[in-house]
PDB file of C-alpha atoms in Angstrom:
ATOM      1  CA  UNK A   1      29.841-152.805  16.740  1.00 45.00           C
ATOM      2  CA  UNK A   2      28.633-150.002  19.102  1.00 53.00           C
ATOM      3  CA  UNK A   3      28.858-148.186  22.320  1.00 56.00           C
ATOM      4  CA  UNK A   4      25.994-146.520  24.009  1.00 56.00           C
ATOM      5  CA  UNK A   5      27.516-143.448  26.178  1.00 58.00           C
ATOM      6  CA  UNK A   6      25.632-140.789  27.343  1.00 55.00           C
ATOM      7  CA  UNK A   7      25.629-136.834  27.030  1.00 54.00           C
ATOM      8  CA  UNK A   8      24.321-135.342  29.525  1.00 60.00           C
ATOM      9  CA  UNK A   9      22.595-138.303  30.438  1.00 56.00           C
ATOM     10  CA  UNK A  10      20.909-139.021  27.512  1.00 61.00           C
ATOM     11  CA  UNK A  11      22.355-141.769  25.666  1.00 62.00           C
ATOM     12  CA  UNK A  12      23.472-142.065  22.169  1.00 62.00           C
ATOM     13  CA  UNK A  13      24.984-144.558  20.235  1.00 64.00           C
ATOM     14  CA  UNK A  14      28.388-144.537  18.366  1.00 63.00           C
ATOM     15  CA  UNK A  15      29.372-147.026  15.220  1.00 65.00           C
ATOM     16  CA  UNK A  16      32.474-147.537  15.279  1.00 62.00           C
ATOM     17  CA  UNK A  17      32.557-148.293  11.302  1.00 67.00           C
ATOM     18  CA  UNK A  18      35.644-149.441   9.689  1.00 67.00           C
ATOM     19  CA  UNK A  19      37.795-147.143  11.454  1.00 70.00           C
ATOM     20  CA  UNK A  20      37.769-147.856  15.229  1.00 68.00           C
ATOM     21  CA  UNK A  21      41.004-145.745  16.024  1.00 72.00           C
ATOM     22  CA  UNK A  22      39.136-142.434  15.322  1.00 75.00           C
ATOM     23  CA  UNK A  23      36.180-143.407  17.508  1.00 73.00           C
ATOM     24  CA  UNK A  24      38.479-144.888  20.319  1.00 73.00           C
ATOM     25  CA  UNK A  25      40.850-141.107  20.026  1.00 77.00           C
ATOM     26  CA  UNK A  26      37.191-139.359  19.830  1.00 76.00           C
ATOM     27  CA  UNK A  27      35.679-140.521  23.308  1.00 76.00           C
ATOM     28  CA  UNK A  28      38.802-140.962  25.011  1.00 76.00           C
ATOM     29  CA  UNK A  29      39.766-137.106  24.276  1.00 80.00           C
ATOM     30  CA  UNK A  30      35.955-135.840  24.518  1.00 78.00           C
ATOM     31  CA  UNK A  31      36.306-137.828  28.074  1.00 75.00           C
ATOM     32  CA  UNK A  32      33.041-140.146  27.210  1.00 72.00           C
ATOM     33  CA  UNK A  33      34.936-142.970  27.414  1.00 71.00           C
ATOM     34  CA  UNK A  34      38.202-144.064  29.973  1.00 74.00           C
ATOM     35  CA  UNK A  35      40.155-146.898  28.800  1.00 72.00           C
ATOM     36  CA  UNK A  36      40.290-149.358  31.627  1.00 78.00           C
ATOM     37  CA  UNK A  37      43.268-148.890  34.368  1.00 82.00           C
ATOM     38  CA  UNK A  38      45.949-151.004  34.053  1.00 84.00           C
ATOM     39  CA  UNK A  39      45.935-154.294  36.710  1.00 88.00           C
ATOM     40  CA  UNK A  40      48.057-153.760  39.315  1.00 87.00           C
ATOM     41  CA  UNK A  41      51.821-155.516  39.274  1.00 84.00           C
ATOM     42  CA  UNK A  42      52.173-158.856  41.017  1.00 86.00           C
ATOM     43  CA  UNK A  43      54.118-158.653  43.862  1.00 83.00           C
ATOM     44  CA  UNK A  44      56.336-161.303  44.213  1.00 84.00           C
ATOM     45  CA  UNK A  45      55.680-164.040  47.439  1.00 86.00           C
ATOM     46  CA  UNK A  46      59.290-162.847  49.741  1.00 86.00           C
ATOM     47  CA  UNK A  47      59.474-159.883  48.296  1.00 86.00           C
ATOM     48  CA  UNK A  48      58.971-157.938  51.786  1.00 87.00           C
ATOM     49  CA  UNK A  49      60.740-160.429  53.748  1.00 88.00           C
ATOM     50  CA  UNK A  50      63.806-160.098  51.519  1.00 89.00           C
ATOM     51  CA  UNK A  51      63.580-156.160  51.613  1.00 89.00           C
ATOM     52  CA  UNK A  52      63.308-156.322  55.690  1.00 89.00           C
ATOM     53  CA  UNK A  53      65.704-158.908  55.664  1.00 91.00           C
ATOM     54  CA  UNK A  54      68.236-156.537  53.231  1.00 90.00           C
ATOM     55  CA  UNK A  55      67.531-153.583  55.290  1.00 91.00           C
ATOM     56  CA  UNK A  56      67.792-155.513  58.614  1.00 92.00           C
ATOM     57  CA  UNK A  57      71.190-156.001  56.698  1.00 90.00           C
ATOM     58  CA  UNK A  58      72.477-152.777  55.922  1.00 89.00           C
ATOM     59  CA  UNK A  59      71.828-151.427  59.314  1.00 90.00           C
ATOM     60  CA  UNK A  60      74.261-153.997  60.724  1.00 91.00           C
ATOM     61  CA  UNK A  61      76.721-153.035  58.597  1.00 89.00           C
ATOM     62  CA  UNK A  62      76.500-149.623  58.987  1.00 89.00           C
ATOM     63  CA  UNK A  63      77.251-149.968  62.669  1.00 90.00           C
ATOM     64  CA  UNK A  64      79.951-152.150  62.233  1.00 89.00           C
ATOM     65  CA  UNK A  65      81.810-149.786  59.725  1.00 87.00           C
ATOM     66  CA  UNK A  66      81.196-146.803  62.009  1.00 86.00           C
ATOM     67  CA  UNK A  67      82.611-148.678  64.674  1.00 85.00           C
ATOM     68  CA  UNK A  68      85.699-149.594  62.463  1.00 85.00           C
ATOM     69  CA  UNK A  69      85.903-145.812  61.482  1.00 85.00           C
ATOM     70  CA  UNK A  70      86.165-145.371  64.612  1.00 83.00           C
ATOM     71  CA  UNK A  71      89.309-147.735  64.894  1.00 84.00           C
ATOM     72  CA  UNK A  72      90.777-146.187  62.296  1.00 85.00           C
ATOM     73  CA  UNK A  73      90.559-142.988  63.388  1.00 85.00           C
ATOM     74  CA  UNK A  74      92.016-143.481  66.628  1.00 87.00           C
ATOM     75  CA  UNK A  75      94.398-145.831  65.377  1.00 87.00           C
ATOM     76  CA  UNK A  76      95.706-142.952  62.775  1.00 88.00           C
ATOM     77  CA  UNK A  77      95.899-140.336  65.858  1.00 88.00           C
ATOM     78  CA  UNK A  78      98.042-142.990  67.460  1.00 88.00           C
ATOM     79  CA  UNK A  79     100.157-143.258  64.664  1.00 90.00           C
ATOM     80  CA  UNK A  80     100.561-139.498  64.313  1.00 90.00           C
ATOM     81  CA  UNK A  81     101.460-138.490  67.920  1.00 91.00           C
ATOM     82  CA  UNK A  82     103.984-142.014  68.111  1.00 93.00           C
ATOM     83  CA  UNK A  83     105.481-139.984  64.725  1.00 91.00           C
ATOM     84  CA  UNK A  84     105.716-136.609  66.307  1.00 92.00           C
ATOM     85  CA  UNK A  85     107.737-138.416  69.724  1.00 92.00           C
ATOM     86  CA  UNK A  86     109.938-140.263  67.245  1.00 92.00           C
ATOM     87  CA  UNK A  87     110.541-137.028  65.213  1.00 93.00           C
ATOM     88  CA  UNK A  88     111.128-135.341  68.549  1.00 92.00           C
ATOM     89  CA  UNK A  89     113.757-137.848  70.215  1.00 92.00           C
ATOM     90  CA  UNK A  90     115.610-138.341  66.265  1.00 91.00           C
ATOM     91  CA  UNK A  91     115.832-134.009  66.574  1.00 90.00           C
ATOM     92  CA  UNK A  92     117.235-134.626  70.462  1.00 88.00           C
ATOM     93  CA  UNK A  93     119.687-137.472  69.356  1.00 86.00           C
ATOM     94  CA  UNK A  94     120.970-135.014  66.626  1.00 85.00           C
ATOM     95  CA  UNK A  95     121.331-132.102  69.298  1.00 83.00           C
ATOM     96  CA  UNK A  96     123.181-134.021  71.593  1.00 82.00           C
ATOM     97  CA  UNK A  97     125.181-136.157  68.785  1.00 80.00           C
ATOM     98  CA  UNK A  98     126.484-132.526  67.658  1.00 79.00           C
ATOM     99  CA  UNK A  99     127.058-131.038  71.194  1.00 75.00           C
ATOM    100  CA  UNK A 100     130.479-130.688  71.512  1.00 68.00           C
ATOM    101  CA  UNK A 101     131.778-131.926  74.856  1.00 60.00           C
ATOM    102  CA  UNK A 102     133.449-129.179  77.466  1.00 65.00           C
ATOM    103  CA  UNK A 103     136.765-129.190  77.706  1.00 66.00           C
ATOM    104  CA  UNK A 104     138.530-130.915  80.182  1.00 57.00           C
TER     105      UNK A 104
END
């Protein structure tokens, strides 16, 4: 078993003898000889459609938790300005609870 490759274009011929490793390591590192490229993966049939239809996805639910952030977030400012009037009238109440009444 032999290969014909060629240095500077003249071609020679390799036997590979009983030790095949050492000839495949000599032309692939002396750059005689490539081994062949891999074949390209198989891409699954719906592949695409499912990644479009996942992205599709993810952009509708991006809006729709923006748009509850944004609910929350004015339903928390609600809930701290209804705190501060509460706070506010419990502070009046006290004030006029402790107010002593004139004389009279």
């Amino acid at each position: 078993i032999g290969w014909e490759v060629y240095i500077d274009y003249k071609p020679i011929h390799v036997e590979m003898g009983n030790n095949p490793g050492f000839v495949y390591g000599f032309l692939m590192c002396s750059g005689l000889w490539r081994a062949p490229p891999p074949p390209a993966p198989v891409i699954p049939k719906g592949l695409y459609a499912t990644v479009n239809a996942t992205y599709k996805l993810l952009q509708d639910l991006e809006k729709q938790v923006a748009a509850l952030r944004g609910a929350v977030n004015s339903l928390t400012t609600a809930i701290i300005i209804e705190g501060i009037i509460i706070i506010i009238l419990a502070i009046a109440i006290v004030l006029v609870i402790r107010k002593k009444a004139p004389p009279g």
